Coordinates of C-alpha atoms and ligand atoms in Angstrom, one line a residue:
M285 CA 35.3 210.1 21.6
S286 CA 32.3 211.7 20.2
A287 CA 31.8 215.6 20.3
N288 CA 29.6 217.4 23.1
C289 CA 26.1 217.3 21.9
A290 CA 26.0 220.9 23.3
N291 CA 28.4 221.9 20.7
A292 CA 26.2 220.6 17.6
L293 CA 25.1 224.1 16.4
A294 CA 28.6 225.5 16.9
E295 CA 30.3 222.7 15.1
L296 CA 28.1 223.8 11.8
S297 CA 30.4 226.7 11.3
K298 CA 33.5 224.3 10.6
Y299 CA 31.6 223.3 7.2
A300 CA 32.7 225.5 4.4
S301 CA 28.8 225.6 3.0
K302 CA 25.5 224.7 4.4
D303 CA 24.1 221.3 3.6
G304 CA 23.0 220.5 0.0
V305 CA 23.5 222.9 -2.7
C306 CA 22.6 226.4 -3.7
V307 CA 20.5 227.3 -6.7
N308 CA 23.5 228.3 -8.7
D309 CA 25.0 224.9 -8.4
L310 CA 21.6 223.0 -8.8
M311 CA 21.1 224.8 -12.1
D312 CA 24.8 224.5 -13.6
S313 CA 23.5 222.8 -16.9
K314 CA 27.2 221.5 -17.7
K315 CA 26.7 219.3 -15.0
S316 CA 23.2 218.3 -14.8
G317 CA 21.4 219.4 -18.2
G318 CA 18.3 221.0 -18.3
L319 CA 16.0 220.4 -15.2
T320 CA 12.4 219.8 -14.5
Y321 CA 10.5 220.3 -11.6
N322 CA 10.7 216.9 -10.6
D323 CA 14.6 216.8 -11.0
F324 CA 15.1 218.6 -7.7
L325 CA 14.1 218.8 -4.2
M326 CA 14.4 221.9 -1.6
L327 CA 15.8 220.8 1.7
P328 CA 14.0 221.7 5.0
G329 CA 14.7 224.7 7.0
R330 CA 13.6 225.2 10.7
I331 CA 9.9 225.7 11.4
D332 CA 9.4 228.5 14.1
F333 CA 5.9 229.9 12.7
P334 CA 2.4 228.2 11.8
S335 CA 1.8 227.6 8.2
S336 CA -1.4 229.8 8.4
T337 CA 0.8 232.8 8.8
V338 CA 2.9 232.2 5.5
K339 CA 1.9 235.1 3.3
L340 CA 1.7 234.1 -0.7
E341 CA 1.4 237.8 -1.7
T342 CA 3.3 238.3 -4.9
K343 CA 3.8 240.7 -7.9
L344 CA 2.0 239.5 -11.2
T345 CA 3.5 242.6 -13.2
K346 CA 5.3 245.7 -12.2
K347 CA 2.1 247.5 -11.1
I348 CA -0.4 244.4 -10.0
T349 CA 0.0 242.4 -6.8
L350 CA -2.0 239.6 -6.1
K351 CA -2.9 237.8 -2.8
L352 CA -2.2 234.3 -4.3
P353 CA 0.4 233.7 -7.2
L354 CA -2.0 231.6 -9.4
V355 CA -2.9 232.4 -12.9
S356 CA -5.5 230.6 -15.3
S357 CA -4.2 229.9 -18.6
P358 CA -5.6 231.7 -21.7
M359 CA -7.0 228.6 -23.3
D360 CA -10.6 227.9 -24.7
T361 CA -11.1 225.1 -22.3
V362 CA -9.6 227.0 -19.2
T363 CA -10.6 230.6 -18.8
E364 CA -13.6 232.3 -19.7
E365 CA -15.7 234.7 -17.7
N366 CA -16.6 232.0 -15.1
M367 CA -13.1 231.1 -14.5
A368 CA -11.7 234.8 -14.5
I369 CA -14.4 235.6 -11.9
H370 CA -13.6 232.8 -9.5
M371 CA -9.8 233.1 -9.8
A372 CA -10.1 236.7 -8.9
L373 CA -12.4 236.0 -6.3
L374 CA -10.1 233.7 -4.6
G375 CA -6.7 235.8 -4.8
G376 CA -5.1 234.9 -8.1
I377 CA -6.3 236.0 -11.7
G378 CA -7.7 234.6 -15.0
I379 CA -6.5 235.1 -18.3
I380 CA -9.4 234.9 -21.1
H381 CA -8.5 233.2 -24.1
H382 CA -8.7 235.0 -27.7
N383 CA -10.1 231.9 -29.5
C384 CA -13.1 234.0 -30.2
T385 CA -14.3 237.2 -31.8
A386 CA -13.1 240.4 -30.1
E387 CA -16.6 241.3 -29.2
E388 CA -17.2 238.0 -27.6
Q389 CA -14.0 238.3 -25.5
A390 CA -14.6 241.8 -24.7
A391 CA -18.2 241.0 -23.6
M392 CA -16.4 238.2 -21.3
V393 CA -14.1 240.8 -19.6
R394 CA -17.0 243.2 -19.1
K395 CA -18.7 240.5 -16.9
V396 CA -15.9 240.3 -15.0
K397 CA -15.3 243.8 -14.5
K398 CA -19.0 244.2 -13.6
Y399 CA -19.3 241.1 -11.3
E400 CA -20.1 241.9 -7.5
N401 CA -20.0 238.9 -5.6
G402 CA -23.4 238.0 -4.5
F403 CA -25.0 240.3 -6.6
I404 CA -26.9 239.3 -9.6
S405 CA -26.2 241.5 -12.3
D406 CA -28.5 240.3 -15.0
P407 CA -32.0 239.6 -12.8
I408 CA -35.1 239.1 -14.8
V409 CA -36.8 242.4 -15.2
I410 CA -40.6 243.0 -16.1
T411 CA -42.7 245.7 -17.3
A412 CA -46.1 246.4 -15.4
S413 CA -48.2 245.7 -18.5
R414 CA -47.2 241.9 -18.2
T415 CA -50.2 239.8 -17.0
V416 CA -50.3 237.4 -13.4
G417 CA -50.8 234.5 -15.9
E418 CA -47.4 235.3 -17.7
V419 CA -45.6 235.9 -14.4
K420 CA -47.0 232.7 -13.0
Q421 CA -45.6 231.1 -16.2
L422 CA -42.2 232.8 -15.8
A423 CA -41.9 231.8 -12.1
S424 CA -42.6 228.0 -13.2
E425 CA -40.3 227.9 -15.7
L426 CA -37.4 229.6 -14.0
G427 CA -38.2 227.8 -10.7
F428 CA -38.1 231.1 -8.6
H429 CA -40.3 234.0 -7.8
G430 CA -39.5 237.9 -7.0
F431 CA -39.3 239.9 -10.3
P432 CA -38.4 243.6 -10.2
V433 CA -40.8 245.8 -12.4
T434 CA -39.3 248.8 -14.2
E435 CA -40.8 251.3 -16.5
N436 CA -39.3 249.9 -19.6
G437 CA -39.2 246.3 -18.6
K438 CA -35.5 246.2 -18.8
M439 CA -32.4 246.4 -16.3
N440 CA -30.9 249.8 -15.5
G441 CA -35.0 251.0 -16.1
K442 CA -36.5 252.9 -13.3
L443 CA -37.7 250.6 -10.6
I444 CA -41.6 251.1 -10.3
G445 CA -42.5 247.7 -8.3
I446 CA -41.8 244.0 -7.2
V447 CA -44.0 241.0 -7.8
T448 CA -43.4 238.3 -5.4
R449 CA -44.8 235.0 -4.8
R450 CA -47.4 236.4 -2.3
D451 CA -48.8 239.0 -4.6
I452 CA -49.8 236.2 -7.3
E453 CA -50.2 232.9 -5.2
F454 CA -54.0 233.5 -4.5
H455 CA -54.8 235.7 -7.3
D456 CA -56.7 233.8 -9.7
D457 CA -57.8 235.9 -12.6
D458 CA -54.7 235.4 -14.6
S459 CA -55.4 238.5 -17.0
T460 CA -54.8 241.0 -14.2
P461 CA -51.9 243.2 -15.3
V462 CA -49.0 243.1 -13.0
S463 CA -49.4 246.9 -12.3
E464 CA -52.4 246.1 -10.2
I465 CA -51.1 243.6 -8.0
M466 CA -47.3 244.5 -7.6
T467 CA -45.8 245.8 -4.3
R468 CA -45.0 249.4 -4.9
D469 CA -43.1 250.0 -1.5
V470 CA -40.0 248.3 -2.5
V471 CA -37.1 247.8 0.0
T472 CA -34.0 248.9 -1.8
A473 CA -30.3 249.4 -1.4
T474 CA -28.2 252.1 -3.0
K475 CA -25.6 251.1 -5.6
G476 CA -22.2 250.8 -3.8
V477 CA -23.5 248.9 -0.8
D478 CA -21.4 246.0 0.3
L479 CA -22.4 242.4 0.4
A480 CA -22.4 242.6 4.4
E481 CA -24.7 245.3 4.3
G482 CA -26.9 244.1 1.8
N483 CA -27.5 240.9 3.6
R484 CA -28.2 242.8 6.8
I485 CA -30.7 245.0 5.0
L486 CA -32.3 241.5 3.5
R487 CA -32.4 239.9 6.9
E488 CA -34.1 242.8 8.5
S489 CA -36.5 243.5 6.1
K490 CA -37.6 239.9 6.0
K491 CA -38.3 240.2 2.1
G492 CA -36.9 237.6 -0.4
K493 CA -35.2 239.9 -2.9
L494 CA -33.7 243.3 -2.3
P495 CA -33.2 245.6 -5.5
I496 CA -30.0 247.7 -5.6
V497 CA -30.7 251.4 -7.4
D498 CA -28.5 254.0 -8.3
S499 CA -29.3 257.7 -7.4
N500 CA -31.9 258.0 -10.3
G501 CA -33.9 255.0 -8.9
N502 CA -32.6 252.7 -11.7
I503 CA -32.0 249.3 -11.0
V504 CA -28.4 247.8 -11.2
S505 CA -28.4 244.6 -9.5
L506 CA -30.5 242.4 -7.0
L507 CA -29.6 240.4 -3.9
S508 CA -31.6 237.4 -3.3
R509 CA -32.5 235.7 0.2
T510 CA -32.3 232.3 -1.1
D511 CA -28.5 233.2 -1.9
L512 CA -27.8 234.5 1.5
K513 CA -26.1 231.4 2.5
K514 CA -24.0 230.9 -0.6
N515 CA -22.7 234.3 -0.4
H516 CA -19.0 233.7 0.6
N517 CA -16.6 236.1 1.6
Y518 CA -13.9 236.3 -0.3
P519 CA -11.1 238.2 1.6
L520 CA -8.4 237.7 -0.7
A521 CA -10.1 239.0 -3.9
S522 CA -7.8 240.5 -6.5
K523 CA -9.5 244.0 -7.4
S524 CA -8.5 247.2 -8.7
A525 CA -7.5 249.6 -6.0
D526 CA -9.8 252.5 -7.1
S527 CA -12.9 251.0 -8.8
K528 CA -13.1 247.8 -6.6
Q529 CA -13.8 245.8 -9.4
L530 CA -12.5 242.2 -9.9
L531 CA -9.0 242.1 -11.9
C532 CA -9.2 240.7 -15.3
G533 CA -6.6 239.5 -17.8
A534 CA -6.9 238.5 -21.4
A535 CA -4.5 237.3 -24.0
I536 CA -4.1 238.5 -27.6
G537 CA -2.0 238.0 -30.6
T538 CA 0.6 240.1 -32.2
H539 CA -1.2 240.6 -35.7
T540 CA -2.2 244.2 -36.8
G541 CA -5.8 243.1 -36.2
D542 CA -5.2 242.4 -32.6
R543 CA -4.9 246.2 -32.0
D544 CA -8.5 246.5 -32.7
R545 CA -9.1 243.7 -30.4
L546 CA -7.1 245.2 -27.5
E547 CA -8.8 248.4 -28.0
K548 CA -12.0 246.7 -27.5
L549 CA -10.9 245.0 -24.4
V550 CA -9.5 247.9 -22.6
A551 CA -12.9 249.7 -23.5
A552 CA -14.2 246.8 -21.5
G553 CA -11.8 247.5 -18.4
L554 CA -9.3 245.1 -19.2
D555 CA -6.4 245.3 -16.5
V556 CA -3.5 243.1 -18.0
V557 CA -3.1 241.6 -21.4
I558 CA -0.9 238.7 -22.2
L559 CA 0.8 238.8 -25.7
D560 CA 0.1 235.0 -26.6
S561 CA 2.9 233.7 -28.5
S562 CA 4.8 230.2 -28.1
Q563 CA 8.1 232.2 -29.3
G564 CA 7.8 235.8 -28.0
N565 CA 11.2 237.1 -29.2
S566 CA 9.5 238.4 -32.4
M567 CA 9.6 241.8 -33.9
F568 CA 6.0 241.6 -34.0
Q569 CA 5.7 241.2 -30.2
S570 CA 8.4 244.1 -29.5
E571 CA 6.2 246.5 -31.7
M572 CA 2.9 245.2 -30.2
I573 CA 4.6 245.9 -26.8
R574 CA 5.6 249.5 -27.5
W575 CA 2.1 250.3 -29.3
A576 CA 0.1 249.0 -26.4
K577 CA 2.4 250.9 -23.7
K578 CA 1.9 253.9 -25.8
S579 CA -1.7 253.6 -26.6
F580 CA -2.8 252.5 -22.9
P581 CA -0.3 253.6 -20.4
N582 CA -2.6 252.2 -17.6
L583 CA -2.7 248.8 -19.1
Q584 CA 0.0 246.1 -17.8
V585 CA 1.5 244.1 -20.6
I586 CA 2.9 240.6 -20.2
A587 CA 5.2 239.5 -23.0
G588 CA 6.2 236.1 -23.9
N589 CA 6.7 233.3 -24.0
V590 CA 10.3 233.2 -23.4
V591 CA 12.8 230.7 -21.9
T592 CA 16.3 232.1 -22.4
R593 CA 18.2 235.3 -21.1
E594 CA 18.5 236.9 -24.4
Q595 CA 14.9 236.6 -25.4
A596 CA 13.9 238.1 -21.7
A597 CA 16.2 241.2 -22.5
Q598 CA 14.6 242.1 -25.5
L599 CA 11.2 242.0 -24.3
I600 CA 12.3 243.8 -21.0
S601 CA 13.7 246.6 -23.3
D602 CA 10.8 246.7 -25.3
G603 CA 8.9 247.7 -22.1
A604 CA 7.0 244.5 -20.9
D605 CA 5.6 244.7 -17.2
G606 CA 5.9 241.2 -17.0
L607 CA 7.2 238.0 -18.5
R608 CA 5.8 234.7 -19.2
I609 CA 8.1 231.4 -19.2
G610 CA 7.7 228.3 -21.1
M611 CA 8.4 226.5 -24.1
G612 CA 7.2 222.8 -24.6
S613 CA 6.7 222.0 -20.9
G614 CA 3.0 222.2 -21.0
S615 CA 0.9 218.9 -20.5
I616 CA -0.8 219.1 -24.1
C617 CA 2.3 220.4 -25.4
I618 CA 4.4 218.8 -28.5
T619 CA 6.5 221.7 -29.3
Q620 CA 9.7 220.2 -28.3
E621 CA 9.1 217.0 -30.4
V622 CA 7.9 218.7 -33.2
M623 CA 9.8 222.1 -33.5
A624 CA 13.1 220.8 -31.8
V625 CA 13.1 224.1 -29.7
G626 CA 12.2 224.8 -26.1
R627 CA 13.8 224.2 -22.4
P628 CA 13.0 222.1 -19.5
Q629 CA 11.0 224.4 -17.3
A630 CA 12.9 224.7 -14.2
T631 CA 15.8 225.9 -16.0
A632 CA 13.8 228.1 -18.1
V633 CA 12.4 229.6 -14.9
R634 CA 15.5 230.1 -13.4
A635 CA 17.4 231.6 -16.3
V636 CA 14.6 234.2 -17.3
S637 CA 13.6 235.0 -13.6
E638 CA 17.0 235.5 -12.3
F639 CA 17.8 237.9 -15.2
A640 CA 14.2 239.6 -15.1
N641 CA 14.1 240.0 -11.5
K642 CA 17.1 242.4 -11.7
F643 CA 14.9 244.7 -13.6
G644 CA 11.8 244.5 -11.3
V645 CA 10.0 242.6 -13.9
P646 CA 7.8 239.9 -12.4
T647 CA 7.7 236.5 -14.2
I648 CA 5.1 233.8 -14.6
A649 CA 6.1 230.0 -14.7
D650 CA 3.6 229.0 -17.4
G651 CA 2.9 225.2 -18.0
G652 CA 4.1 221.9 -16.7
V653 CA 2.7 222.3 -13.3
Q654 CA 1.2 219.0 -12.0
N655 CA 1.0 219.5 -8.3
I656 CA 1.6 221.9 -5.4
G657 CA 5.0 220.9 -5.3
H658 CA 5.7 222.2 -8.7
I659 CA 4.1 225.6 -7.9
T660 CA 6.5 226.1 -4.8
K661 CA 9.6 225.0 -7.0
A662 CA 8.7 227.4 -9.6
L663 CA 8.4 230.4 -7.0
A664 CA 11.5 229.0 -5.2
L665 CA 13.1 229.6 -8.7
G666 CA 12.1 233.0 -9.0
A667 CA 8.9 233.2 -10.5
S668 CA 6.3 235.6 -9.1
A669 CA 3.3 233.5 -10.1
V670 CA 2.4 230.3 -11.7
M671 CA 0.3 229.6 -14.6
M672 CA -1.9 226.6 -15.0
G673 CA -3.8 224.8 -17.9
S674 CA -4.5 221.1 -16.8
L675 CA -4.7 221.4 -13.2
L676 CA -7.6 224.1 -13.7
A677 CA -9.2 222.5 -17.0
G678 CA -11.4 219.9 -15.0
T679 CA -13.1 222.2 -12.7
T680 CA -16.8 223.4 -12.2
E681 CA -15.7 226.8 -13.6
S682 CA -13.9 225.8 -16.8
P683 CA -15.8 226.0 -19.8
G684 CA -17.3 222.9 -21.4
A685 CA -19.6 220.1 -20.0
Y686 CA -18.6 217.2 -18.2
F687 CA -19.0 213.8 -19.8
Y688 CA -18.2 210.3 -18.7
R689 CA -16.0 207.6 -20.0
D690 CA -14.7 204.4 -18.6
G691 CA -16.6 205.3 -15.3
N692 CA -14.5 208.6 -15.0
R693 CA -16.2 212.3 -15.2
L694 CA -14.0 214.0 -17.6
K695 CA -14.1 217.4 -19.1
A696 CA -12.3 218.4 -22.6
Y697 CA -8.8 219.7 -22.4
R698 CA -6.9 221.0 -25.6
G699 CA -3.5 222.8 -26.5
M700 CA -4.1 225.8 -28.3
G701 CA -1.9 224.6 -30.7
S702 CA -3.8 221.5 -31.3
I703 CA -5.5 220.9 -34.8
E704 CA -9.2 221.0 -33.1
A705 CA -8.4 224.3 -31.7
M706 CA -6.8 225.9 -34.7
E707 CA -9.4 224.8 -36.8
K708 CA -11.9 226.5 -35.0
T709 CA -13.7 228.8 -37.1
G710 CA -15.9 231.9 -37.2
T711 CA -13.6 234.2 -35.7
N712 CA -11.7 237.2 -37.3
A713 CA -8.2 236.2 -36.1
N714 CA -8.0 232.9 -34.7
A715 CA -6.0 233.0 -31.8
A716 CA -4.6 229.3 -31.7
T717 CA -3.5 229.7 -35.1
S718 CA -2.0 233.2 -34.6
R719 CA -0.2 231.9 -31.4
Y720 CA 1.5 228.9 -33.4
F721 CA 1.6 230.1 -37.0
S722 CA 0.8 233.0 -39.3
E723 CA -2.8 232.8 -40.7
S724 CA -1.1 232.3 -44.2
D725 CA 0.4 229.0 -43.6
A726 CA -1.2 226.2 -46.0
V727 CA -0.5 223.3 -43.8
L728 CA -1.3 223.5 -40.0
V729 CA 1.4 221.7 -38.0
A730 CA -0.1 220.8 -34.5
Q731 CA 2.3 222.0 -31.7
G732 CA -0.7 220.5 -29.0
V733 CA -3.0 217.8 -28.6
S734 CA -6.7 217.4 -27.5
G735 CA -7.6 215.3 -24.7
S736 CA -9.6 215.1 -21.4
V737 CA -9.1 215.7 -17.7
I738 CA -10.6 214.1 -14.8
D739 CA -13.0 216.2 -12.7
R740 CA -11.7 218.3 -10.2
G741 CA -14.9 219.7 -8.7
S742 CA -15.1 223.8 -7.9
I743 CA -11.9 225.9 -7.9
T744 CA -13.6 227.3 -4.7
K745 CA -12.3 224.3 -2.9
F746 CA -9.3 223.5 -5.2
V747 CA -7.6 227.0 -5.1
P748 CA -7.7 226.9 -1.2
Y749 CA -6.1 223.7 -1.2
L750 CA -3.2 224.9 -3.5
M751 CA -2.8 227.8 -1.0
A752 CA -2.7 225.5 2.1
G753 CA -0.4 223.3 0.3
L754 CA 2.0 226.1 -0.7
Q755 CA 1.8 227.5 3.1
H756 CA 3.0 224.2 4.5
G757 CA 5.7 224.0 1.7
L758 CA 7.2 227.2 2.7
Q759 CA 6.9 226.6 6.1
D760 CA 8.9 223.1 5.6
V761 CA 11.6 225.4 3.9
G762 CA 11.5 227.7 7.0
V763 CA 10.5 230.9 5.4
Q764 CA 7.4 233.0 6.0
S765 CA 6.6 234.6 2.6
L766 CA 7.3 234.5 -1.1
D767 CA 9.6 237.1 -0.7
A768 CA 11.4 235.5 2.0
L769 CA 11.7 232.5 -0.2
R770 CA 13.4 234.0 -3.2
A771 CA 15.6 235.9 -1.0
G772 CA 16.7 232.7 0.8
V773 CA 17.4 231.1 -2.5
D774 CA 19.1 233.9 -4.0
N775 CA 21.5 234.6 -1.0
G776 CA 21.8 230.5 -0.7
D777 CA 20.4 230.1 2.3
V778 CA 17.4 227.9 0.9
R779 CA 19.1 224.6 -0.2
F780 CA 18.6 222.2 -2.9
E781 CA 19.3 218.7 -3.7
F782 CA 19.3 216.9 -7.2
R783 CA 17.0 214.2 -7.4
T784 CA 18.2 211.0 -9.4
A785 CA 15.8 208.8 -11.1
S786 CA 15.7 206.5 -8.2
A787 CA 15.3 209.2 -6.0
Q788 CA 12.2 210.3 -7.9
L789 CA 10.7 206.8 -7.7
E790 CA 11.5 206.8 -4.0
G791 CA 9.7 210.1 -3.7
G792 CA 6.4 208.7 -5.1
V793 CA 4.2 206.2 -3.5
H794 CA 5.7 202.7 -3.8
S795 CA 5.9 199.3 -2.6
L796 CA 1.6 199.3 -2.2
H797 CA -0.8 196.6 -3.6
S798 CA -3.1 199.3 -4.3
Y799 CA -4.2 202.7 -3.2
E800 CA -6.5 205.7 -3.2
K801 CA -4.8 209.3 -4.0
R802 CA -7.1 211.7 -2.3
L803 CA -5.7 215.2 -2.4
H804 CA -8.1 217.1 -0.2
N805 CA -11.3 216.7 1.7
Ligands
IMP1159 P1 -0.4 222.7 -18.6 O1 -0.6 223.6 -17.1 O2 0.7 221.9 -18.3 O3 -1.5 222.2 -19.1 O4 0.1 223.8 -19.6 C1 -0.6 225.0 -20.0 C2 0.1 226.1 -20.8 O5 0.6 225.3 -22.3 C3 -0.6 227.0 -21.3 O6 -0.5 228.4 -20.5 C4 0.4 227.4 -22.4 O7 1.4 228.3 -22.5 C5 0.6 226.1 -23.1 N1 0.0 225.7 -24.4 C6 -1.2 225.8 -24.6 N2 -1.8 225.2 -25.8 C7 -0.5 224.6 -26.2 C8 -0.3 224.1 -27.0 O8 -1.0 223.7 -28.2 N3 1.1 223.4 -27.5 C9 1.9 223.9 -26.6 N4 1.6 224.7 -25.5 C10 0.5 224.9 -25.4

């Protein structure tokens, strides 16, 4: 006779454990071997809240909190200032690569720190001695009108007027100096004004441009009416609490020359440095952590890469504020093949995070992330954030131009240990070489490849897609925040299932003649 349905929930208590396996059983490598993200799934929980309320706030380091657990890789085909600015605007953070001179890297950091959403920080500024003809020429070359005029003709000079389309449109004498026709009575706003207020002033003044000036009347930036509609609001933006500037990360090596580099980066306003090494457990890295923590007490230092508890323990005791996990899992990576060293990423993330979290040291799961599911799994295994290379490399914000091949729109993406990246010259300390070898090595042994990835559009669409997907994933598991996810995994409430090879095939698209895989609108 079947049991009374009303007792179904009570019946559960007769089972020794919840359905599925706990994380420790999943990770028992004696049974399963090292796991990758594809080797397991999480089991669904109960949904009693909308996905939009799921909180994704997380710690990047001991002292830095982000609204989104997303980080872009320090690679020369992934993160320069444009990627770093947009990752921070969207709630994550970008780590600027170091395959360039220290000065170039510091200049990129400075641009991120000086960036104000919607404000043009380097507008074209002219002197009053320029002629109407020259201004007409400038406008036709640049495709816009409205040039602030300063005493010295430079940014940060004293604002004395503005030349607009109306000032020059019907002025036939091209030799007239700007001083005679410019508008002197300029509507301005004071430095520190926020975007909403600046836009309100622009609208009400009915002007095309709004120069922003400091207390001495020097121009510091400009708002433009034509940009009004484009000025998105970024409520999740990662900013320093005191300066309100965007957060910026950068990577360095562990050679002596990298100390000078770090000094320049800190002077440019750097918030967090990543010590970029494929095998982070070295005496060089230990020394660098200690020196950086002593020299720059306000700087957060992320060490790595590590994949074992033992590596992690060393770097935690050296003072690391965060750890980066991964060896050989990156899409462009051939480390495991060439060096015979590394670890499957899911196992590495769990082993290191479980240990590091005991000390309040957040971890970043770095490499091998191919889709949203992988991000959710990395976070469930205890990582606080996820670092991505290939997923972000084909976006509008990554360095490099698009090109076409076989009808596809592509961007180059290369490993920092690829021969191409290691041979990049003209830098005082070649980042790629220093990540993988000492500069004195006569033969370069590649640990990465050089290739291309498909156009993914702008991260201003792609990152919100990742965020929404993550929120849905957590909703399915039945948890309302990343903290709740990690707690549920640790106390055995969130359950897992090992995935056989045929289960993996079943979980992908199958049995169709053809299909198109569109990921978001
Ligand atoms: P992806 O997201 O799977 O493309 O992996 C990106 C990660 O691969 C980076 O954040 C680095 O940790 C790692 N990586 C970058 N260049 C190389 C390389 O040349 N060999 C091995 N790993 C690399």
